[in-house]
PDB file of C-alpha atoms in Angstrom:
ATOM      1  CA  UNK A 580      -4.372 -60.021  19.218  1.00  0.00           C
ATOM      2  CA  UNK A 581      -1.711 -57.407  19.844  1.00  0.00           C
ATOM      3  CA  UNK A 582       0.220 -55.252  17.479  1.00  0.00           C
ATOM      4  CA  UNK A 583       2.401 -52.499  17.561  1.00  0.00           C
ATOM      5  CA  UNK A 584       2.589 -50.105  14.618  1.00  0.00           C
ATOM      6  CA  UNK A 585       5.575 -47.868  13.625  1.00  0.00           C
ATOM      7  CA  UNK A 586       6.330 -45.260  11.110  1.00  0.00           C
ATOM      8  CA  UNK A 587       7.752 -43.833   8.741  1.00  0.00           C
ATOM      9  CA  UNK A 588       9.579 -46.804   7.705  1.00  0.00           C
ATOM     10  CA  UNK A 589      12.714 -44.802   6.324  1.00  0.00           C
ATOM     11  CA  UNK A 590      13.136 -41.288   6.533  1.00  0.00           C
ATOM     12  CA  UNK A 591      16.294 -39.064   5.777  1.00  0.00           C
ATOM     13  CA  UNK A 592      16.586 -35.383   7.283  1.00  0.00           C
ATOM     14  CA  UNK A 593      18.670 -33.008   6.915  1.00  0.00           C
ATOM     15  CA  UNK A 594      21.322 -32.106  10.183  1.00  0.00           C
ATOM     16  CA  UNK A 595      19.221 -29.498  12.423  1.00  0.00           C
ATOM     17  CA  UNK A 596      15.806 -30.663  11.559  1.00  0.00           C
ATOM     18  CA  UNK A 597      13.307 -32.058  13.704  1.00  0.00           C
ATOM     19  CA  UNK A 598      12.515 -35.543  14.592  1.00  0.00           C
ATOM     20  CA  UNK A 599       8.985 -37.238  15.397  1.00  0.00           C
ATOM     21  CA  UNK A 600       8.878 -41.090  15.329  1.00  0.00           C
ATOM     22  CA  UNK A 601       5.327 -42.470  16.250  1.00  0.00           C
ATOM     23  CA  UNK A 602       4.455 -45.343  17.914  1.00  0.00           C
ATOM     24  CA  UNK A 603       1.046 -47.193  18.756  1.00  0.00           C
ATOM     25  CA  UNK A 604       0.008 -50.226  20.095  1.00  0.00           C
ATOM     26  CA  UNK A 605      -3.055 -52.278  19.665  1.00  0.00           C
ATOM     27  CA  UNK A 606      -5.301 -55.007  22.079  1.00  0.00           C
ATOM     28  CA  UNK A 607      -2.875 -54.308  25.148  1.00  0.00           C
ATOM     29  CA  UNK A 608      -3.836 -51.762  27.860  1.00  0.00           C
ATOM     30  CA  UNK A 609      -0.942 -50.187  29.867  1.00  0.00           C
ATOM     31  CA  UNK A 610       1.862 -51.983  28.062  1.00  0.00           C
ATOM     32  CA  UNK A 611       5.463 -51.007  28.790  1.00  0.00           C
ATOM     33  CA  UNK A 612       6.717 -49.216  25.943  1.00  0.00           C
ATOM     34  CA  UNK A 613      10.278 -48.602  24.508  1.00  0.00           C
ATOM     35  CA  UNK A 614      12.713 -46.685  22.231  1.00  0.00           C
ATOM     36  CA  UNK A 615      15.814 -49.201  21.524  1.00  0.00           C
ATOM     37  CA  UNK A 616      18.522 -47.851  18.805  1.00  0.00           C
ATOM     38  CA  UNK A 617      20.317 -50.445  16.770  1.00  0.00           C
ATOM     39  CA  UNK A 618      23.672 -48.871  15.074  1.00  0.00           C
ATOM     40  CA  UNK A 619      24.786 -51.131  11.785  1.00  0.00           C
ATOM     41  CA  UNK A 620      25.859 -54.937  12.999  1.00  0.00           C
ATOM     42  CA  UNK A 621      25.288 -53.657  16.801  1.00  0.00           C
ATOM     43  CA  UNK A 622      22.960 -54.863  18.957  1.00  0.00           C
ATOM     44  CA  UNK A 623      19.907 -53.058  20.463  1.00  0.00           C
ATOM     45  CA  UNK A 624      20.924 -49.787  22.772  1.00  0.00           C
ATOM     46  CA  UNK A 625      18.259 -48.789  25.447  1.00  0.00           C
ATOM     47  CA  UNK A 626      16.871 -45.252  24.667  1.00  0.00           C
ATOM     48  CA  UNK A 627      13.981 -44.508  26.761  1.00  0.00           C
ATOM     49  CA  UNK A 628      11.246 -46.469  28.775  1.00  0.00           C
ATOM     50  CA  UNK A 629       7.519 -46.047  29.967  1.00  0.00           C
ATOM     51  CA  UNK A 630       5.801 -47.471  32.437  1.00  0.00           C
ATOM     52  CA  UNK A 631       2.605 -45.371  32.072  1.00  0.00           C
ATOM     53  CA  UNK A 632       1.277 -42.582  30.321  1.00  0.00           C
ATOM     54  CA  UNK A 633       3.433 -39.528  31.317  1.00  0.00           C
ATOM     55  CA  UNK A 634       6.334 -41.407  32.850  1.00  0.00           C
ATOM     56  CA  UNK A 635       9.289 -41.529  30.822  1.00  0.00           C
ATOM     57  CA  UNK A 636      12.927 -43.277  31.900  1.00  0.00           C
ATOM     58  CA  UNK A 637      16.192 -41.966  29.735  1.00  0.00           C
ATOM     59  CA  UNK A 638      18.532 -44.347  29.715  1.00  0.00           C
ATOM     60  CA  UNK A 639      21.549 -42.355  28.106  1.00  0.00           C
ATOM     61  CA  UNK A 640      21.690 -38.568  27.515  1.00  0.00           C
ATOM     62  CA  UNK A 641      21.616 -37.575  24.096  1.00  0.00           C
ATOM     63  CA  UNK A 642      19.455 -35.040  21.590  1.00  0.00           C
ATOM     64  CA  UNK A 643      16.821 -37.180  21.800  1.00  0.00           C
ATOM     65  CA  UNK A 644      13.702 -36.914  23.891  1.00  0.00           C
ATOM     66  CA  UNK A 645      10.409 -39.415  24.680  1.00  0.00           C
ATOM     67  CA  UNK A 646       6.526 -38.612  25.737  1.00  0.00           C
ATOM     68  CA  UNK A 647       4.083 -40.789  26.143  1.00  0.00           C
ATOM     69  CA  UNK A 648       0.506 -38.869  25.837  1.00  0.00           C
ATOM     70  CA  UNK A 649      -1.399 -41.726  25.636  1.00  0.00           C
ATOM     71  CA  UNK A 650      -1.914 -45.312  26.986  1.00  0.00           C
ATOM     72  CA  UNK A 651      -0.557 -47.156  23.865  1.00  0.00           C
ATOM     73  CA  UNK A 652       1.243 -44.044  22.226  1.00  0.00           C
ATOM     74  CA  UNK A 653       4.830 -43.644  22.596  1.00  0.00           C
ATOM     75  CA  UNK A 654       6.751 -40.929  20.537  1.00  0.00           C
ATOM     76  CA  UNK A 655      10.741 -40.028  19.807  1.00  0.00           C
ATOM     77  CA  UNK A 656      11.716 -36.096  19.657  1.00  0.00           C
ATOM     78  CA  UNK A 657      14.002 -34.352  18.404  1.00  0.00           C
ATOM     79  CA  UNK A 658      14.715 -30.648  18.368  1.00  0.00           C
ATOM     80  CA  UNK A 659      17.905 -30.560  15.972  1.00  0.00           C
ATOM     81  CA  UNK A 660      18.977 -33.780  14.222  1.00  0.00           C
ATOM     82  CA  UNK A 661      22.978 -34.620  14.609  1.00  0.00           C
ATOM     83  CA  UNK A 662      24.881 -36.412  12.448  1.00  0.00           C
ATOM     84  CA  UNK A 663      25.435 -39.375  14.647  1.00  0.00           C
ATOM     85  CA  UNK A 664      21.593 -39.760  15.165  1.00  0.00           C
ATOM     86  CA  UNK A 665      21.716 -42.030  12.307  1.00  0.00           C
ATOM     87  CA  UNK A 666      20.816 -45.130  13.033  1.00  0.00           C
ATOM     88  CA  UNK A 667      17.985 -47.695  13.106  1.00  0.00           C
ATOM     89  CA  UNK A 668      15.079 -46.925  15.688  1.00  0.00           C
ATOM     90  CA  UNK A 669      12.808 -49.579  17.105  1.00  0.00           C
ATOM     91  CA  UNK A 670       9.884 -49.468  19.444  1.00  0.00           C
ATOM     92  CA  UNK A 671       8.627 -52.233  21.474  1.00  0.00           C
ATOM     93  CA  UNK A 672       6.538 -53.422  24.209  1.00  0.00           C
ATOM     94  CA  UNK A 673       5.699 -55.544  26.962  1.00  0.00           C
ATOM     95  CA  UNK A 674       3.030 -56.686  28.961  1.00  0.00           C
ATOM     96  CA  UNK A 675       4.806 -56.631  32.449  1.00  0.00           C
ATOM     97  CA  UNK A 676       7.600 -57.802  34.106  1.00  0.00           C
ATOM     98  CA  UNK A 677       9.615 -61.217  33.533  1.00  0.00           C
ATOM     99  CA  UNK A 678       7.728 -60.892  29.796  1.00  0.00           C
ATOM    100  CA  UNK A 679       9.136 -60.640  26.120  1.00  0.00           C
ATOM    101  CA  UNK A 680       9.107 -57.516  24.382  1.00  0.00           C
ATOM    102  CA  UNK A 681       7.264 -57.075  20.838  1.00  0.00           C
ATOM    103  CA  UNK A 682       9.216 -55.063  18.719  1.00  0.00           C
ATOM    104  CA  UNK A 683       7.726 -52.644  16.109  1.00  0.00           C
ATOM    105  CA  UNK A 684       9.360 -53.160  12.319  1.00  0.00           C
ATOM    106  CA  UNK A 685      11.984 -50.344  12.692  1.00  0.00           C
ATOM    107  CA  UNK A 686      12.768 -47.116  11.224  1.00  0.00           C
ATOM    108  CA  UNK A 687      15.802 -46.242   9.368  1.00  0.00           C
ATOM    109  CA  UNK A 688      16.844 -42.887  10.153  1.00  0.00           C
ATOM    110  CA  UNK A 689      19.468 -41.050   8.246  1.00  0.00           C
ATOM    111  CA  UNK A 690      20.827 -37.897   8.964  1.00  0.00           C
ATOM    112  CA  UNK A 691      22.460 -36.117   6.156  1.00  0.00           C
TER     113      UNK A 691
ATOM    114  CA  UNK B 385      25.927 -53.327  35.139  1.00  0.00           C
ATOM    115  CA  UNK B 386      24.269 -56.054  33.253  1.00  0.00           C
ATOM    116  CA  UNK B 387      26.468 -57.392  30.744  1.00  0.00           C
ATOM    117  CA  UNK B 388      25.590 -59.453  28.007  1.00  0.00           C
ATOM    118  CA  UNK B 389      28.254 -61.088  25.018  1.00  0.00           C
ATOM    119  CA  UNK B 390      27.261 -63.205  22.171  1.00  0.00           C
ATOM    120  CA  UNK B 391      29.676 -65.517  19.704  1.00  0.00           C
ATOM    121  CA  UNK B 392      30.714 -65.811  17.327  1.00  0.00           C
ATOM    122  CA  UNK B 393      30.116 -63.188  16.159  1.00  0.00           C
ATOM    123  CA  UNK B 394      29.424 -64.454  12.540  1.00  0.00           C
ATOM    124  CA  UNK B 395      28.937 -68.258  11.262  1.00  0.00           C
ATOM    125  CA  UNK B 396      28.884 -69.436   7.696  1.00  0.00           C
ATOM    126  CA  UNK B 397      26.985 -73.021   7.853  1.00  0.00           C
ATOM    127  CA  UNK B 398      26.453 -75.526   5.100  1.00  0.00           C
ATOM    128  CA  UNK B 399      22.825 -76.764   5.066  1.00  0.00           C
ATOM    129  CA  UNK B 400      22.755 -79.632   7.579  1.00  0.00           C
ATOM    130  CA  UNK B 401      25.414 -78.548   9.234  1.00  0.00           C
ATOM    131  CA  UNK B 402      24.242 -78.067  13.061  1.00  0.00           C
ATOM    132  CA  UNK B 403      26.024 -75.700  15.286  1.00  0.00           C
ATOM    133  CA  UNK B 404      25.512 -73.673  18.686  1.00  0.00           C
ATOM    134  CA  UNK B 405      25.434 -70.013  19.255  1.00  0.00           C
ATOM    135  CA  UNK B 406      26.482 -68.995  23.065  1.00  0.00           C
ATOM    136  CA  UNK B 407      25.251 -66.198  24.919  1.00  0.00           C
ATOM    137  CA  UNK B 408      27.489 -65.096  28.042  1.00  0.00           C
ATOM    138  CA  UNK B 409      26.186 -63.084  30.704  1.00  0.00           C
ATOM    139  CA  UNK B 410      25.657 -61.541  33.721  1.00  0.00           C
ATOM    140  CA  UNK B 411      22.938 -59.841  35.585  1.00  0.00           C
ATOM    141  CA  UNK B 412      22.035 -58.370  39.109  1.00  0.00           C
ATOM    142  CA  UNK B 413      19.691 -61.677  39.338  1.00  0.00           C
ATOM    143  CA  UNK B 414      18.202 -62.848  36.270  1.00  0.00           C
ATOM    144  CA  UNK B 415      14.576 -62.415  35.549  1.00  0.00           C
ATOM    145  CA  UNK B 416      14.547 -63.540  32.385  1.00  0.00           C
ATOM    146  CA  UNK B 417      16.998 -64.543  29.150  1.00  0.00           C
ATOM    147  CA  UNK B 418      15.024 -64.176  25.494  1.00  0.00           C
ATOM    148  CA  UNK B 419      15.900 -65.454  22.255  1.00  0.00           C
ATOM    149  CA  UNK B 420      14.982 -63.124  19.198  1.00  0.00           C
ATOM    150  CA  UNK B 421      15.651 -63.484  15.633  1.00  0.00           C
ATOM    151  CA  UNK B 422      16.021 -60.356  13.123  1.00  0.00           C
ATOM    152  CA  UNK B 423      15.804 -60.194   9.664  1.00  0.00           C
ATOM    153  CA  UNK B 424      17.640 -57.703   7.929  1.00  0.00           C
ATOM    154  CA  UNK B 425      15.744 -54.177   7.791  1.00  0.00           C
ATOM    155  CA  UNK B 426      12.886 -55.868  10.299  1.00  0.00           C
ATOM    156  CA  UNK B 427      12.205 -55.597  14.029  1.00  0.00           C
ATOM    157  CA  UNK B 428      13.221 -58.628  15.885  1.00  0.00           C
ATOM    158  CA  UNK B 429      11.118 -61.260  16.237  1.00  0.00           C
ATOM    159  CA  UNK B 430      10.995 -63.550  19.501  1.00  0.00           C
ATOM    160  CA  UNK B 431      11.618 -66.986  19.917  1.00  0.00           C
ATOM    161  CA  UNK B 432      12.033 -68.117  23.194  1.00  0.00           C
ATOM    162  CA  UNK B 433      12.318 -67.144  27.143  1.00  0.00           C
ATOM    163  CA  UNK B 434      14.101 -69.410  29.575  1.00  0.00           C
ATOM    164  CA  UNK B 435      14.192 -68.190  33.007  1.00  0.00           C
ATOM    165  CA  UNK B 436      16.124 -70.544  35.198  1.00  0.00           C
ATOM    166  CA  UNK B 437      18.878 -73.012  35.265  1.00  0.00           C
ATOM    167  CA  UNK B 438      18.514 -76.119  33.100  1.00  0.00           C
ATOM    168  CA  UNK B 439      15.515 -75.041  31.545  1.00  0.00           C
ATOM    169  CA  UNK B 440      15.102 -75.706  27.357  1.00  0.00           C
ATOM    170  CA  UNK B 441      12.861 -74.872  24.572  1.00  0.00           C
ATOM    171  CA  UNK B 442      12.186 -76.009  21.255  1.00  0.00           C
ATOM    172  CA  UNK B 443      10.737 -74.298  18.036  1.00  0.00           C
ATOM    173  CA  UNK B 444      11.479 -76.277  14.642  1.00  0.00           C
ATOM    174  CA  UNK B 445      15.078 -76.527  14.404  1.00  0.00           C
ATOM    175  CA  UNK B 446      16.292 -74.428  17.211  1.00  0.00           C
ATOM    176  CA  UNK B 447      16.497 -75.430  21.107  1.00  0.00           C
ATOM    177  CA  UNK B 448      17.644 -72.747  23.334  1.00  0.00           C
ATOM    178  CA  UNK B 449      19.605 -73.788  26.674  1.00  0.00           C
ATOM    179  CA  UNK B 450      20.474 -72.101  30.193  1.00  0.00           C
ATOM    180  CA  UNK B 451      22.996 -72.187  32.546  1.00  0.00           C
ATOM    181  CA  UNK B 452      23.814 -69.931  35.497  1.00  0.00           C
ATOM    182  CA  UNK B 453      26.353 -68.201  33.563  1.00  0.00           C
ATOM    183  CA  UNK B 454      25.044 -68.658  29.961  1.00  0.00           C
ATOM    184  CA  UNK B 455      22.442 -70.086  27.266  1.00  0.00           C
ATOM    185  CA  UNK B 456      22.996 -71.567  24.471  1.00  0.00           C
ATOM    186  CA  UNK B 457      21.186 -71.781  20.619  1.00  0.00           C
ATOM    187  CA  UNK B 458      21.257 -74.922  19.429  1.00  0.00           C
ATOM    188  CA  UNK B 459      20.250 -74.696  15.469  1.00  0.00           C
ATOM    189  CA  UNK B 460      19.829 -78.648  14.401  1.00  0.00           C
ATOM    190  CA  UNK B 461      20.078 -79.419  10.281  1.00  0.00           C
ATOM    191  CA  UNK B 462      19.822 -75.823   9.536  1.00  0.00           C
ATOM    192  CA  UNK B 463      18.277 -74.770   6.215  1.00  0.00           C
ATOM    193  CA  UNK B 464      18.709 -71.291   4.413  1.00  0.00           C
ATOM    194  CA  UNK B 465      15.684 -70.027   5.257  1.00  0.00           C
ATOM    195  CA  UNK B 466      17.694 -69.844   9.157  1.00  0.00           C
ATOM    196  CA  UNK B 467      19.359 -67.372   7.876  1.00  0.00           C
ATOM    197  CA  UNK B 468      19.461 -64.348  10.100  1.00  0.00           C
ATOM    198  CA  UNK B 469      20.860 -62.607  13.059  1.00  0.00           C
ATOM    199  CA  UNK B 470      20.258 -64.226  16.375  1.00  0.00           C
ATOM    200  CA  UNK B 471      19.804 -62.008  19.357  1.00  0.00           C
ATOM    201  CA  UNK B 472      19.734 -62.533  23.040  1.00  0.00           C
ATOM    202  CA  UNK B 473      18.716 -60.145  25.548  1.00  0.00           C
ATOM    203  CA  UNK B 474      18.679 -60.430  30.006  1.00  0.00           C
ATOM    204  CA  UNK B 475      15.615 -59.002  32.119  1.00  0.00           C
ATOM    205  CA  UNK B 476      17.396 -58.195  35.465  1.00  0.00           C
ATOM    206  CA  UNK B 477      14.987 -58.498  38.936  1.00  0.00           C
ATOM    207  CA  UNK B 478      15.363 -54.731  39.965  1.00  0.00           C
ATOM    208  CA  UNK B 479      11.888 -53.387  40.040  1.00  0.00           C
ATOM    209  CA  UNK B 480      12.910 -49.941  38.713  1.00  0.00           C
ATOM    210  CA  UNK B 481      14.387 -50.855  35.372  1.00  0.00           C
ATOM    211  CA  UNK B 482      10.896 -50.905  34.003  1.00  0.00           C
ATOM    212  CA  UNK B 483      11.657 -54.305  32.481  1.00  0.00           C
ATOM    213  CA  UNK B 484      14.248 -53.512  30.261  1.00  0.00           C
ATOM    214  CA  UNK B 485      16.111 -56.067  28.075  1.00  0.00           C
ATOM    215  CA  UNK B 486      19.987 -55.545  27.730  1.00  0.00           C
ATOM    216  CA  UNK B 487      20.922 -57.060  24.572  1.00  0.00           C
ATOM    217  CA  UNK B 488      24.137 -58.981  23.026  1.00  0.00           C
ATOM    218  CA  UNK B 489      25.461 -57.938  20.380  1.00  0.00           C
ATOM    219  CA  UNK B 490      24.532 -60.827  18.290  1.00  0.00           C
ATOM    220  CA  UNK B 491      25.272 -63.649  15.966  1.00  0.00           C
ATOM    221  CA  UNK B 492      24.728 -63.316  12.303  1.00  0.00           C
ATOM    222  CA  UNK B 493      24.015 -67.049  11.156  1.00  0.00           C
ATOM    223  CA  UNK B 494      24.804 -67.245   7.098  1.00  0.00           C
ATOM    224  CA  UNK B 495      23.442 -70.764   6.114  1.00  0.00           C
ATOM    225  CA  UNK B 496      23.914 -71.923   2.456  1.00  0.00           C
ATOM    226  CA  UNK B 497      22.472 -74.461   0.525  1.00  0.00           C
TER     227      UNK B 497
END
């Protein structure tokens, strides 16, 4: 069966830092992958999306950046953390079109 | 622009007490409309796809609905453990949107005992 893995759970960084979120999946091959952000009693905001390794879609410009270097790996950059990069960051992924996504458990991301 | 709205926005239910949770939207021809549920601090977790007008499905309690215009979650005799927030999300035909969901803003469902 499929799963999708995501870490850290919570992490808390100081403004100007770095960011690496990590993402894998499990018993898929070239799933579509995702980056959603959901700010506090907000829905789900679009981030970035993957069709295949290398090939990365940004849905809204921001300080954030996506790669993808392998099949079932998707990562979330960052260069310098803002303030209003707090939030909570999910990955997800699907098996093609017309499909559900799978979403990963989340990581809560605070900025300080 | 695909365009999705969800209300209420909140609902306090007494167990037993079975109510409806409408999800308004519109979409450069639908591919797809998905029920999730999310937990507080979890991922959400999916419950159901319709994909054309008239269609229904069932898990437990809940039976999800579609229209042209809208769906529609039906939670029957709710209990407190259907406690959560209720999410719905459009897949739009266009080829290049890589499958993307565009999500409501959804419903958080308070049931008490």
């Amino acid at each position: 069966s499929q799963t999708i893995h995501q870490w850290p759970a919570t992490l808390v960084q100081p403004v100007g830092s770095p960011l690496s979120l990590e993402c894998t999946v499990e018993g898929t091959s070239n799933p579509n992958l995702y980056w959603y952000r959901q700010a506090a009693g907000r829905g789900l905001q679009l981030l970035f999306y993957s069709v295949g390794i290398g090939q990365i879609s940004s849905e809204v410009p921001q300080n954030l950046s996506a790669s993808r270097p392998q099949d079932r790996q998707f990562i979330l950059s960052s260069k310098k953390l803002l303030l209003s990069d707090s939030g909570f960051y999910l990955c997800a992924w699907s098996v093609r079109a017309g499909t559900e996504a799978f979403f990963g458990q989340g990581t809560r991301l605070t900025v300080v | 622009e695909d365009q999705v709205t969800q209300s209420p926005e909140a609902l306090r239910l007494q167990e037993g007490e079975s109510s409806s949770l409408n999800c308004s939207y519109t979409v450069s021809g639908l591919r797809g409309l998905f029920w999730y549920r999310q937990d507080p601090g979890k991922g959400p977790e999916f419950l159901f796809t319709l994909y054309s007008a008239g269609e229904e499905k069932e898990k437990e309690r809940l039976k999800a609905t579609l229209t042209k215009k809208e769906s529609f979650l039906h939670i029957t005799a709710p209990k407190p453990e259907d406690s959560a927030t209720y999410l719905c999300a459009v897949q739009a035909q266009i080829k290049a949107a890589g499958n993307k969901l565009t999500f409501g803003g959804g419903t958080r469902v308070l049931v008490k005992p």
